[in-house]
Short mmCIF file of C-alpha atoms and ligand atoms in Angstrom, two decimals:
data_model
loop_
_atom_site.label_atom_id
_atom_site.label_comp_id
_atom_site.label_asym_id
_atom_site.label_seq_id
_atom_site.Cartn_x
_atom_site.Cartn_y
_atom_site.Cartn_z
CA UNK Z 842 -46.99 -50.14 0.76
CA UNK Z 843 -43.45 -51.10 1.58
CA UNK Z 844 -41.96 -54.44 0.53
CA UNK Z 845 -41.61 -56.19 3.66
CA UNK Z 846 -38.52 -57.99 2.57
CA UNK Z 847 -35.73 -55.12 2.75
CA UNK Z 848 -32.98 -56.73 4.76
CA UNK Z 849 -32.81 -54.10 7.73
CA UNK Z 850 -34.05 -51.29 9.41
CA UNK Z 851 -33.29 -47.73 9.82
CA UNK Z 852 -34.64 -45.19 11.80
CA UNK Z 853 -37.44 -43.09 9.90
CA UNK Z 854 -37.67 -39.44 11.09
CA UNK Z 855 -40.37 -37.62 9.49
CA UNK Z 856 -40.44 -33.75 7.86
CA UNK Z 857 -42.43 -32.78 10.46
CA UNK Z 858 -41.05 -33.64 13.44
CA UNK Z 859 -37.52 -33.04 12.63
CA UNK Z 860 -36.61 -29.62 15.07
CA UNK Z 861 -34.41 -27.52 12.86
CA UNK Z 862 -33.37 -23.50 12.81
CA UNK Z 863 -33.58 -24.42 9.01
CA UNK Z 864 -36.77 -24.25 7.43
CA UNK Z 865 -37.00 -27.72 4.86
CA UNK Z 866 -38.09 -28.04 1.35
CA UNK Z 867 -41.50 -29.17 1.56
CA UNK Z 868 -42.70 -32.14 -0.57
CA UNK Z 869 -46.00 -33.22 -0.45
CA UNK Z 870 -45.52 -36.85 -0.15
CA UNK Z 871 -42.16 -37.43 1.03
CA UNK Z 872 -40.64 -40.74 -0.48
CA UNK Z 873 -40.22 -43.15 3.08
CA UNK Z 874 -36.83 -42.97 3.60
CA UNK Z 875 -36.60 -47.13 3.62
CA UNK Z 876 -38.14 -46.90 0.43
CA UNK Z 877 -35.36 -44.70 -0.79
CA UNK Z 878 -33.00 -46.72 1.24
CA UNK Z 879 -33.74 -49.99 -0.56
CA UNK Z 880 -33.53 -48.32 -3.83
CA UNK Z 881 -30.05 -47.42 -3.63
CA UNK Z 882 -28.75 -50.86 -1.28
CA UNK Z 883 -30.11 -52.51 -4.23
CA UNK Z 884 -28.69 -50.62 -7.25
CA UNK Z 885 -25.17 -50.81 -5.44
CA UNK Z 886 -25.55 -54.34 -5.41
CA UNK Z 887 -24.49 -54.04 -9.23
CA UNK Z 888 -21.50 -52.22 -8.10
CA UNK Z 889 -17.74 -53.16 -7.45
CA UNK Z 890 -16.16 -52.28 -4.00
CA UNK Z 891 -14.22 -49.25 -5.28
CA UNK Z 892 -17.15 -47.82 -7.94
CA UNK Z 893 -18.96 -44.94 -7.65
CA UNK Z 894 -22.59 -43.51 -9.28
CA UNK Z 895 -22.23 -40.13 -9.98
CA UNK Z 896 -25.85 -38.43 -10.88
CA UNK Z 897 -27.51 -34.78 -11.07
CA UNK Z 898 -30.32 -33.10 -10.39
CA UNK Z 899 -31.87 -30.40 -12.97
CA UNK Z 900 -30.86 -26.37 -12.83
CA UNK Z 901 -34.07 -24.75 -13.08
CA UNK Z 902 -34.91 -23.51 -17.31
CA UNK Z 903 -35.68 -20.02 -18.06
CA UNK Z 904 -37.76 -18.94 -21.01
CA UNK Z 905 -36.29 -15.34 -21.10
CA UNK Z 906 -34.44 -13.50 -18.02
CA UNK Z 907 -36.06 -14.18 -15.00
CA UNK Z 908 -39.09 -16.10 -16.42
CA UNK Z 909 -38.24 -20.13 -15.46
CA UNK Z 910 -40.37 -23.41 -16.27
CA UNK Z 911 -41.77 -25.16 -13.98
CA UNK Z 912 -39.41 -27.15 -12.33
CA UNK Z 913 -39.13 -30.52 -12.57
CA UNK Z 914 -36.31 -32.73 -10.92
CA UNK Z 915 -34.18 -35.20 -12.77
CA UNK Z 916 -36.21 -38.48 -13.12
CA UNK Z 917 -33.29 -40.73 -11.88
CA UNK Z 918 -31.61 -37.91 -9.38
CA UNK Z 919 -35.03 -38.10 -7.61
CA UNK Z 920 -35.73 -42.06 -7.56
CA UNK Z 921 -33.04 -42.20 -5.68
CA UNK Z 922 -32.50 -39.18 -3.42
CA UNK Z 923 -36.30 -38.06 -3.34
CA UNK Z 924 -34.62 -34.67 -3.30
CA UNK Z 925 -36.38 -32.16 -5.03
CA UNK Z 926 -34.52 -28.89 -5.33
CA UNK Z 927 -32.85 -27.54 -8.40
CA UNK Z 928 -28.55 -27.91 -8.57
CA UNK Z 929 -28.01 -30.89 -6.51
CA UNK Z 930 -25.52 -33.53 -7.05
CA UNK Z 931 -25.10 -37.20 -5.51
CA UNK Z 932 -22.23 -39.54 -4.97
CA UNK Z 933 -23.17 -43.02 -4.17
CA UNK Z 934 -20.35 -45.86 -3.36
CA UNK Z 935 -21.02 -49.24 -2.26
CA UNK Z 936 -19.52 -49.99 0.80
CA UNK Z 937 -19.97 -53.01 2.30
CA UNK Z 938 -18.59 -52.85 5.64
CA UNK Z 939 -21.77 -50.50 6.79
CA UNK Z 940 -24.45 -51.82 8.10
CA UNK Z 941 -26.56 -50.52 5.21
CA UNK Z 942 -24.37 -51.43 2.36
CA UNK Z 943 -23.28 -48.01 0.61
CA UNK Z 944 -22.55 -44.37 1.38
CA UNK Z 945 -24.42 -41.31 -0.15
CA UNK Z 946 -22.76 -37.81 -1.14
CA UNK Z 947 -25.30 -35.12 -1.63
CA UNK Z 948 -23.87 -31.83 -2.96
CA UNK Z 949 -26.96 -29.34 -2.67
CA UNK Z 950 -27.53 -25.37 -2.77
CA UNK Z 951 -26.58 -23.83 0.38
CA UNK Z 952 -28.80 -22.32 2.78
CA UNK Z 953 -29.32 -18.97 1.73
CA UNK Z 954 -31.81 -16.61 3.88
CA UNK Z 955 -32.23 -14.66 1.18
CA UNK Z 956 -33.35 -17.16 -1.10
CA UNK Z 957 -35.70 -18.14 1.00
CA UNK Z 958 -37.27 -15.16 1.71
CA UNK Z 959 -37.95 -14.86 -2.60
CA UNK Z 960 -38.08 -18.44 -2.88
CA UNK Z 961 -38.77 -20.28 -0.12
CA UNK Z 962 -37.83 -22.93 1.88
CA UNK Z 963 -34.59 -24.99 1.28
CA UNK Z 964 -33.12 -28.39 2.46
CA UNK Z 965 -29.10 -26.84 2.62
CA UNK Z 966 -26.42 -29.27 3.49
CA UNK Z 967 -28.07 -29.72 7.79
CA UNK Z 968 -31.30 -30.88 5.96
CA UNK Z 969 -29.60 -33.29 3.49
CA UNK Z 970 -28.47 -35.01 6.12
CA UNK Z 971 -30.93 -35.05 8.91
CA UNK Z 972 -34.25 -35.45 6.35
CA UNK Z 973 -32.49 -37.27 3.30
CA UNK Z 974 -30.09 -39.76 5.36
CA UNK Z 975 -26.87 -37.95 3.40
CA UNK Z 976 -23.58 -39.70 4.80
CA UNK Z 977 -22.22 -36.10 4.40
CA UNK Z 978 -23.39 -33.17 2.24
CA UNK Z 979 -21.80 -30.35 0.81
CA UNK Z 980 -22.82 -27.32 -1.34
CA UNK Z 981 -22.78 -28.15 -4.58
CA UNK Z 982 -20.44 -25.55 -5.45
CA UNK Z 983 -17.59 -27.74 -4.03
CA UNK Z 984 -18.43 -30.54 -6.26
CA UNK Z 985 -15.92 -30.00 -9.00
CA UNK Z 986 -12.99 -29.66 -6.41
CA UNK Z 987 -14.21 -33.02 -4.61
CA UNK Z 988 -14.33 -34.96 -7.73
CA UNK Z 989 -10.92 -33.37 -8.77
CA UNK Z 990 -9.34 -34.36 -5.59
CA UNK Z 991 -11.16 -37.56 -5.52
CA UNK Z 992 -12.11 -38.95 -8.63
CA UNK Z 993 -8.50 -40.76 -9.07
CA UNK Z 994 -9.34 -43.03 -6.07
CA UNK Z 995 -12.10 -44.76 -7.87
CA UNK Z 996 -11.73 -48.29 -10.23
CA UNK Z 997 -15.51 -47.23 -12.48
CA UNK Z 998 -17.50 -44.43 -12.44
CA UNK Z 999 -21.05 -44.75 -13.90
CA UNK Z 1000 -22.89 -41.34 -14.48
CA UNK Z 1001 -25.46 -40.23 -16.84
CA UNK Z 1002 -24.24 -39.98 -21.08
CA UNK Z 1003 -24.96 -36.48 -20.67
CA UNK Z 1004 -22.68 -35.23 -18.32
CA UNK Z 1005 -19.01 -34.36 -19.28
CA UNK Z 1006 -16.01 -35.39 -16.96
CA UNK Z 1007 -12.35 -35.44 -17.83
CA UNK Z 1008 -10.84 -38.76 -18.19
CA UNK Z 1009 -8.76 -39.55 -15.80
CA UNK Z 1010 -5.85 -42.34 -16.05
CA UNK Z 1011 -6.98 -45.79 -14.30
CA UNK Z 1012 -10.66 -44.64 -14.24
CA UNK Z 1013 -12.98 -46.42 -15.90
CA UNK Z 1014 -16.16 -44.01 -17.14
CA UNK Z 1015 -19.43 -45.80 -17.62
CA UNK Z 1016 -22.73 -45.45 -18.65
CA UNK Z 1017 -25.35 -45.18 -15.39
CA UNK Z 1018 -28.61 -45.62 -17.77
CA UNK Z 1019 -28.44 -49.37 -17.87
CA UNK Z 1020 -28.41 -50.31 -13.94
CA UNK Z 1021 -30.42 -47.61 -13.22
CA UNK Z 1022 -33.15 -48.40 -16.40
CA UNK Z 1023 -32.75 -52.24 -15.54
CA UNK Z 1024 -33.88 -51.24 -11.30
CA UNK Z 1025 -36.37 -48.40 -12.64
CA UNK Z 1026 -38.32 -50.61 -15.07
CA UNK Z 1027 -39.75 -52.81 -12.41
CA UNK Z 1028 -41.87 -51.15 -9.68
CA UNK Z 1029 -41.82 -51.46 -6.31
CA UNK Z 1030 -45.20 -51.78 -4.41
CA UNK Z 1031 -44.49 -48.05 -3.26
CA UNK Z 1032 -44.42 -47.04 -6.80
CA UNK Z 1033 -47.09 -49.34 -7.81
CA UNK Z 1034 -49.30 -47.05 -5.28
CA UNK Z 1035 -48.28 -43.67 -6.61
CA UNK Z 1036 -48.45 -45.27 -10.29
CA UNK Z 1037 -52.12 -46.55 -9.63
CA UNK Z 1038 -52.71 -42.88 -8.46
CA UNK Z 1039 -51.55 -41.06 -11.09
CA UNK Z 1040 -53.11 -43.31 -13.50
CA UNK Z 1041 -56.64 -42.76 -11.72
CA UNK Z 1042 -56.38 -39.07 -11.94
CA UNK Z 1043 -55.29 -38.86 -15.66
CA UNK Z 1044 -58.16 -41.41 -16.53
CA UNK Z 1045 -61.17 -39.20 -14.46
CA UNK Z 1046 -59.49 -36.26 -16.29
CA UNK Z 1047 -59.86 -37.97 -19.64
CA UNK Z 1048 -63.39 -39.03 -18.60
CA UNK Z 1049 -64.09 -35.13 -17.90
CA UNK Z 1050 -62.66 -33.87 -21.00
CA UNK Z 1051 -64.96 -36.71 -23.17
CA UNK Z 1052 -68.17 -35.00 -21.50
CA UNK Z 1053 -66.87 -31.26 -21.65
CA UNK Z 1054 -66.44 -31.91 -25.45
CA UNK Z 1055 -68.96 -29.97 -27.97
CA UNK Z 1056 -68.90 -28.87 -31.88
CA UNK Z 1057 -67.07 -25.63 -32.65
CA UNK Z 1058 -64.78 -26.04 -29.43
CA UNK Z 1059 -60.77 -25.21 -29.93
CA UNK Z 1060 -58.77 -28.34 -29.53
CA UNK Z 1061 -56.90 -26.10 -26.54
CA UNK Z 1062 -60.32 -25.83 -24.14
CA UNK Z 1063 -59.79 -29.90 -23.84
CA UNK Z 1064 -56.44 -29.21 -22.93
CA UNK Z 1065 -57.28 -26.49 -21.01
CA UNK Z 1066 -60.29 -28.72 -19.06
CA UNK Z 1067 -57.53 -32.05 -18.98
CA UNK Z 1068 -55.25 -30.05 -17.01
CA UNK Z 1069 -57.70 -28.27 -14.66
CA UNK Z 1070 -59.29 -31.91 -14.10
CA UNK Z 1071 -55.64 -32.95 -13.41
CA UNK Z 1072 -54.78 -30.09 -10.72
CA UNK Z 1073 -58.11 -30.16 -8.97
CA UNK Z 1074 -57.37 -33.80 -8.23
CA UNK Z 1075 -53.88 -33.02 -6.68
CA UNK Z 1076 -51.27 -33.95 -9.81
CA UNK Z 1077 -48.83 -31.59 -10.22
CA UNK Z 1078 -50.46 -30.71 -13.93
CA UNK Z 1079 -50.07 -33.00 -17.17
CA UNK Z 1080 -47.36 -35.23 -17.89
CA UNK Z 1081 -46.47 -33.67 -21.17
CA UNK Z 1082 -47.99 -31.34 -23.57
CA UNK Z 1083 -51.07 -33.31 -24.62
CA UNK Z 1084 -52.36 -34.01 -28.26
CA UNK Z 1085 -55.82 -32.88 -28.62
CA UNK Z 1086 -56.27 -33.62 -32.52
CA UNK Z 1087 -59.74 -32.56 -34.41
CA UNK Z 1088 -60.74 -34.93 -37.35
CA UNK Z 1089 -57.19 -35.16 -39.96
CA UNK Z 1090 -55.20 -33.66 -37.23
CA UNK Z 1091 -55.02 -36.86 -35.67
CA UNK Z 1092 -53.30 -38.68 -38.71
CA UNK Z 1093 -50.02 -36.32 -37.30
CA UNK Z 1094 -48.99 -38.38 -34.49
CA UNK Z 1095 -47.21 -35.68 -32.40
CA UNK Z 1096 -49.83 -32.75 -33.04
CA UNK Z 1097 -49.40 -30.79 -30.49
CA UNK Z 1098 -50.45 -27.08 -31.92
CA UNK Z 1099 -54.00 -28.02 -30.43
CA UNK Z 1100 -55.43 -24.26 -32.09
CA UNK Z 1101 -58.30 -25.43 -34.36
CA UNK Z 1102 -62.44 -25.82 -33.98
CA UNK Z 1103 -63.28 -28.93 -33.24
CA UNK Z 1104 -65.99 -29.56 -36.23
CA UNK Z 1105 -69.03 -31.61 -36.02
CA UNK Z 1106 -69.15 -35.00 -37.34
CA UNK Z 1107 -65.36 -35.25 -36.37
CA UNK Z 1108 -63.47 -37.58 -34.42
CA UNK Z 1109 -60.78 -36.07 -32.15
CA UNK Z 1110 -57.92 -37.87 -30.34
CA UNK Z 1111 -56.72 -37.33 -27.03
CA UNK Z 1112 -53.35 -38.32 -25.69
CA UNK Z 1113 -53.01 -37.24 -22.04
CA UNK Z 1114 -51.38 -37.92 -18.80
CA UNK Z 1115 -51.21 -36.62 -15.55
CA UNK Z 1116 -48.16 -35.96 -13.59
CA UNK Z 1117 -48.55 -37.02 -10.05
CA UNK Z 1118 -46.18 -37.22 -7.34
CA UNK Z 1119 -43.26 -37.31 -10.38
CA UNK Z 1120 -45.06 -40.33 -11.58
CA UNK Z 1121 -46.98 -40.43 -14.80
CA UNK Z 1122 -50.72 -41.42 -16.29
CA UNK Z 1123 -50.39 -41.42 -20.67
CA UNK Z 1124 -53.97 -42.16 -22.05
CA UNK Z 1125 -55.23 -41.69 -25.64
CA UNK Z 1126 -59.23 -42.05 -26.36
CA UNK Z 1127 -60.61 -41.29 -29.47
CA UNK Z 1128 -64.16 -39.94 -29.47
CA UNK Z 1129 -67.09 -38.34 -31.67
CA UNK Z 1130 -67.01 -34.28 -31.69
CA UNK Z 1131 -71.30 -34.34 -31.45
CA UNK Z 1132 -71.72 -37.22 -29.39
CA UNK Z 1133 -72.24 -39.95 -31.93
CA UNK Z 1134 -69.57 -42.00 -34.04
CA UNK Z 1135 -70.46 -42.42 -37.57
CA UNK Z 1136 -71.00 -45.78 -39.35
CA UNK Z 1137 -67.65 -45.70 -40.82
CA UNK Z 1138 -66.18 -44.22 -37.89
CA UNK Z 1139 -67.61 -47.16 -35.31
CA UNK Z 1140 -65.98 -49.65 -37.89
CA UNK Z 1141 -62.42 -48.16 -37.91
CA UNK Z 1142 -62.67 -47.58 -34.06
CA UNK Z 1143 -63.78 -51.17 -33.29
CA UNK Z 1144 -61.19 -52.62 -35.21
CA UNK Z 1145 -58.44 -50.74 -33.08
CA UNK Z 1146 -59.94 -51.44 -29.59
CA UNK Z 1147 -60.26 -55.16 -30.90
CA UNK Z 1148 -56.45 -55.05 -31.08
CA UNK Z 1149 -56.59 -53.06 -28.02
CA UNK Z 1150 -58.31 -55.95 -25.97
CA UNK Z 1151 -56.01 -58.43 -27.80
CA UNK Z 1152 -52.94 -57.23 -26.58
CA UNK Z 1153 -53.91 -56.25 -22.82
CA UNK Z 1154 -54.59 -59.79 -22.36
CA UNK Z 1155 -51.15 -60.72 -23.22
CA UNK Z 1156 -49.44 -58.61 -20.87
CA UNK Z 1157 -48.65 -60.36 -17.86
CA UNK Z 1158 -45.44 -62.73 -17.23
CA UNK Z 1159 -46.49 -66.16 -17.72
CA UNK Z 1160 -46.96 -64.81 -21.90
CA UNK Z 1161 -43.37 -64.96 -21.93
CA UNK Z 1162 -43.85 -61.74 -24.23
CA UNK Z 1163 -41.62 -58.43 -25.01
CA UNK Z 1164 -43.19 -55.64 -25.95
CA UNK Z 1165 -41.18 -55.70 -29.64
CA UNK Z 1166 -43.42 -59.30 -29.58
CA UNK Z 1167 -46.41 -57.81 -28.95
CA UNK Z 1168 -46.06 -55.34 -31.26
CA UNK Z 1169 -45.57 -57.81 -34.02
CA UNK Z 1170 -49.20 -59.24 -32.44
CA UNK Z 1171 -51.07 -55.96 -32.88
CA UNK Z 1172 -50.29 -55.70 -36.62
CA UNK Z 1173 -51.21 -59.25 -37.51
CA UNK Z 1174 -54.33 -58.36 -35.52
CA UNK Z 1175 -55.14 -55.30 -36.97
CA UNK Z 1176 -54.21 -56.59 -40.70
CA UNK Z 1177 -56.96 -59.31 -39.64
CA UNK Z 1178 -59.93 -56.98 -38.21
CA UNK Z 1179 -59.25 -54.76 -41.55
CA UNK Z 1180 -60.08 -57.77 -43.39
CA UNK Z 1181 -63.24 -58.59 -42.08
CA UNK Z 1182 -64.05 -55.08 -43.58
CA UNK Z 1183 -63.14 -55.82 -46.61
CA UNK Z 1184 -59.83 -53.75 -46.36
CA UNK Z 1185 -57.34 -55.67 -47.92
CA UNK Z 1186 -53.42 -54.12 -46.34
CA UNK Z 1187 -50.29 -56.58 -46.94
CA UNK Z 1188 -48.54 -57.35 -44.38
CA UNK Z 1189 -45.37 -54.89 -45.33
CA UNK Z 1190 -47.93 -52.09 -45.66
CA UNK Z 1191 -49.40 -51.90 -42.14
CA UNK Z 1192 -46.62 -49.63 -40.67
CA UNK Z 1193 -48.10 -46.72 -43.22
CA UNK Z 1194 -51.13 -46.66 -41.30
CA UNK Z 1195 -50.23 -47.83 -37.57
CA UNK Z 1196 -46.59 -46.17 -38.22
CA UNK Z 1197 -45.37 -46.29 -34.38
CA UNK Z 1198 -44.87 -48.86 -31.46
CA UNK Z 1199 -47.71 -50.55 -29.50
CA UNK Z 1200 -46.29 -48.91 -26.18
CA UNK Z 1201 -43.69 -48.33 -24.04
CA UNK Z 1202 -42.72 -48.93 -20.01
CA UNK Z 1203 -44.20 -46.06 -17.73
CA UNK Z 1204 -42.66 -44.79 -14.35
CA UNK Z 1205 -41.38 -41.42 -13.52
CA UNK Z 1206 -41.20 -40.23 -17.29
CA UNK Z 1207 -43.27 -40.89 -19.60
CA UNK Z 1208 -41.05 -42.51 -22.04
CA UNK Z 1209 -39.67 -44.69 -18.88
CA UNK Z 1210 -36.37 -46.29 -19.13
CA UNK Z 1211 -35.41 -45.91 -22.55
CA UNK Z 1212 -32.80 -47.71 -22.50
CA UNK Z 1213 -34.08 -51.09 -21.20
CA UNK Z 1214 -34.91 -53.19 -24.29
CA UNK Z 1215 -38.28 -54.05 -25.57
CA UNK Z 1216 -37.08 -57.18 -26.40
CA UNK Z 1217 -37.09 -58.33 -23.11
CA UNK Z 1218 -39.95 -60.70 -21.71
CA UNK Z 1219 -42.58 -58.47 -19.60
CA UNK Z 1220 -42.00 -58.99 -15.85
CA UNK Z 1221 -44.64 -58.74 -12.84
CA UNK Z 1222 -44.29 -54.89 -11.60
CA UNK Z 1223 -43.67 -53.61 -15.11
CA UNK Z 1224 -46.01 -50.95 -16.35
CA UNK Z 1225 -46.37 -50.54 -19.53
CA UNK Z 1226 -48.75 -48.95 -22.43
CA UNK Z 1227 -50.75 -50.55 -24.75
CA UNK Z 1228 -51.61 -48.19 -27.78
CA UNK Z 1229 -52.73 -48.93 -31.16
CA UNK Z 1230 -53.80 -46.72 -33.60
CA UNK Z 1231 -54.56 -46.30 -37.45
CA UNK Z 1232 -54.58 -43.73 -39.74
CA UNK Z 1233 -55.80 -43.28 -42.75
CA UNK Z 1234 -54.76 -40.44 -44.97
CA UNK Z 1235 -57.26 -38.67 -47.03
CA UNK Z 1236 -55.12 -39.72 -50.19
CA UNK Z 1237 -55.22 -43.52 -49.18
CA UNK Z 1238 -56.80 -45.29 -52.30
CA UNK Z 1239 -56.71 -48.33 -50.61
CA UNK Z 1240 -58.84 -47.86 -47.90
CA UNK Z 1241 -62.90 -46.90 -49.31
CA UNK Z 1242 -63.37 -43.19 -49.26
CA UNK Z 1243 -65.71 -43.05 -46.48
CA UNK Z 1244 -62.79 -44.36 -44.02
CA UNK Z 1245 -60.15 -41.79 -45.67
CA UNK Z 1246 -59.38 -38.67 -43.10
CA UNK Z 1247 -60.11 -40.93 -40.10
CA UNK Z 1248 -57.08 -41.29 -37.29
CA UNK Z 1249 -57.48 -43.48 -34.18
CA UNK Z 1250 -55.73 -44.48 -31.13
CA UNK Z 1251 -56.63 -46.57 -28.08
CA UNK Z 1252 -54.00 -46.09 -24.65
CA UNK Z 1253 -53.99 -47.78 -21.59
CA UNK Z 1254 -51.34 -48.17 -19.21
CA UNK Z 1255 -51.16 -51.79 -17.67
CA UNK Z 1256 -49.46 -53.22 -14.48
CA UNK Z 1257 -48.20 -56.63 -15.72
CA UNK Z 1258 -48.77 -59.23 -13.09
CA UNK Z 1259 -47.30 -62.74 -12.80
CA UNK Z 1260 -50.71 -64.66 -14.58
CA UNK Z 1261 -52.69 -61.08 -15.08
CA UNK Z 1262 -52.65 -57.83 -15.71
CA UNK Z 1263 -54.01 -54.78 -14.13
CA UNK Z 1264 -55.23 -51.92 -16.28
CA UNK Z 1265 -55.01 -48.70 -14.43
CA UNK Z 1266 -56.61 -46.39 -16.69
CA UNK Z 1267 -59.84 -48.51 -17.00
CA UNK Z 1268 -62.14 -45.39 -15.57
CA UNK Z 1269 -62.23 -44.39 -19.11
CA UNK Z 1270 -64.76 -45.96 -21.00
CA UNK Z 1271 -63.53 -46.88 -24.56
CA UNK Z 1272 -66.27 -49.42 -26.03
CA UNK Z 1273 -68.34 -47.01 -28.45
CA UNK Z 1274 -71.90 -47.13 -26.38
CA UNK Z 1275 -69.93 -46.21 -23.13
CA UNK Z 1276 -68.45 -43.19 -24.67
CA UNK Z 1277 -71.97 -42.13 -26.33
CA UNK Z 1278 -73.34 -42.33 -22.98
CA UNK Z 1279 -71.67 -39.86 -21.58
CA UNK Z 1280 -73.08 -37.40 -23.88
CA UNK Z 1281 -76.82 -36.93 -22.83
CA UNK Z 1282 -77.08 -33.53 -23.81
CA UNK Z 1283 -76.99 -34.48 -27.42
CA UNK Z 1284 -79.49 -37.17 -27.12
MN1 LIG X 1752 -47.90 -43.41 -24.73
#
């Protein structure tokens, strides 16, 4: 849904019914273009008269000659543009004496019928206008000659760290990742849609991959059975390459290798996401390989998801909270749900077993917004994830040895409202007789 409160109105033409002897790109949802319009009247708000943004889109990445990824379009490029084509460029100046407040440059690939015929359809400079509400568009061959002949006009120039431009004398070069982070961080009720979406589809994947699981499995079939989950549900795939960690695996937070047998009396952890629409799900469970979670296990496990439930009920504005704070929370809760198992960890020591943050914000990537500070207080339209874990190495004296060789994590994502939150990945079950449920077959 569209925030009724953008300040005016301009026509919306649809893919569709837009007559063209140019075929356009197709997108599957195509971003309203007063949603787009409101994103950029609103981040040139932050912008002097004479200042420009200057942002691009990816080049498609090849693994060897001919062979590319995927594509996927630059996260910012596409929030505002919704263009999603490789080698595109944008120019956007705040101009206030239009009616709509700025004007947007889009330098794109030209129409090329032979492209098209290998590749298929393409927006070219007509459709960058006409379907993406371009002021003017040019290929984006041109671009270095219009910033050369134009650049010298302009008081600031924000653009991403990453890209390299001459200095030129009176031009002031700045850093585009704090306006745009700062806008990005808090979603609009369009996003909050697609967000709630994606979210839905990683957690039903999750929920398939928990019941698909069985002793002597490789940690790749759950990968293999997220991602299928994911793609019959309409994402574009999985957000990232997921971690799908049998038993000790798990204590190595970024295993990503995924090649051994899943053995029985196991735990394995499962971080994964799904990628839909550009926006993205990031879930972790943690379940038994048979079926059935150990005595030991079930401790361990409930004291994460107490922290868990602890901090999800802290994220919404009126806690005043950053996510830095609530990190500082989780350890003082988990130090305190270790004790009441008689595992004694100072204070200084936690970090060796719950060594990384208790989330981060969520949007278009997965690590959203990096550069917007997690000491700030959590705002309504944030999302953000909450994600505890402990692990205990199989060399930790200080934990009994019936605990040692056990890794755990617990990840939700969470829309933070004004006096409540909103977590969008609850479809998973995560309290221990939920998850045993869904394994009749051993019972
Ligand atoms: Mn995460």
């Amino acid at each position: 849904m569209i925030s009724k409160k953008f300040p005016f109105s301009i026509p919306i033409r649809h893919f569709s019914q837009t007559a063209s002897k140019q075929p356009l790109a197709t997108l599957s949802i195509p971003i309203p273009p007063e949603e787009l319009s409101s994103r950029r009247y609103r981040l040139t708000r932050h912008l002097d008269q004479n200042s420009i943004i200057l942002l691009s889109g990816h080049k498609m990445f090849y693994k060897s000659p001919h062979i590319f990824y995927p594509f996927r379009q630059q996260s910012d490029f596409y929030y505002l543009t919704g263009f999603n084509e490789p080698n595109a460029a944008m120019i956007l100046k705040r101009d206030d004496s239009v009616r709509k407040g700025y004007q947007m440059i889009l330098f794109v690939e030209p129409y090329d019928a032979h492209k098209v015929l290998w590749e298929g359809p393409m927006c070219g400079t007509d459709g960058a206008v006409r379907s993406f509400m371009a002021d003017q568009a040019h290929p984006i061959g041109s671009l270095g000659a219009y910033l050369m002949n134009n650049i010298q006009k302009y008081d600031k120039v924000y653009k991403p760290d990453s890209m390299q431009l001459p200095s030129v004398k009176g031009v002031e070069m700045k850093s585009a990742h704090d306006l745009l982070d700062m806008q990005r961080v808090v979603k609009s009720e369009f996003e909050i849609d697609l967000m709630t979406k994606a979210c839905s589809i990683s957690a039903k994947a999750m929920k398939q991959a928990i019941k698909f699981t069985q002793p002597g499995m490789f940690e790749r079939a759950l990968e293999a059975k997220l991602e299928y989950e994911a793609k019959i549900r309409g994402a574009n795939g999985l957000a990232y390459v997921p971690v799908c960690a049998g038993g000790e695996n798990a204590n190595t937070i970024h295993y990503v290798s995924n090649a051994q047998q899943l053995r029985d009396g196991d735990l394995v952890l499962v971080d994964a996401g799904s990628d839909y629409e550009h926006y993205c799900g990031d879930i972790t469970r943690t379940w038994p390989v048979n079926g059935t979670y150990s005595r030991a296990q079930m401790e361990l496990y409930n004291a994460v998801l107490y922290v868990q439930k602890k901090i999800i009920e802290k994220c919404k504005e009126t806690s005043g909270l950053s996510i830095n704070q609530l990190y500082d929370y989780s350890r003082d809760y988990l130090r305190e749900a270790l004790m009441k198992l008689d595992i004694k960890i100072l204070h200084h020591e936690i970090p060796d077993v719950y060594p990384h943050d208790i989330g981060h914000y969520l949007g278009l990537d997965v690590h959203d917004c990096v550069t917007a500070s997690k000491e700030m207080p959590l705002k309504a339209g944030m999302v953000v994830t909450v994600e505890p874990g402990l692990y205990v190495r199989k060399n930790d004296t200080r934990f009994p040895e019936k605990y040692r060789g056990i890794g755990i994590r617990i990840e939700d994502d969470i829309l933070v409202g004004p006096n409540f939150c909103t977590n969008l990945t609850e479809e998973v079950p995560k309290e221990v007789d939920e998850i045993e449920a869904l394994f009749p077959h051993f019972k």
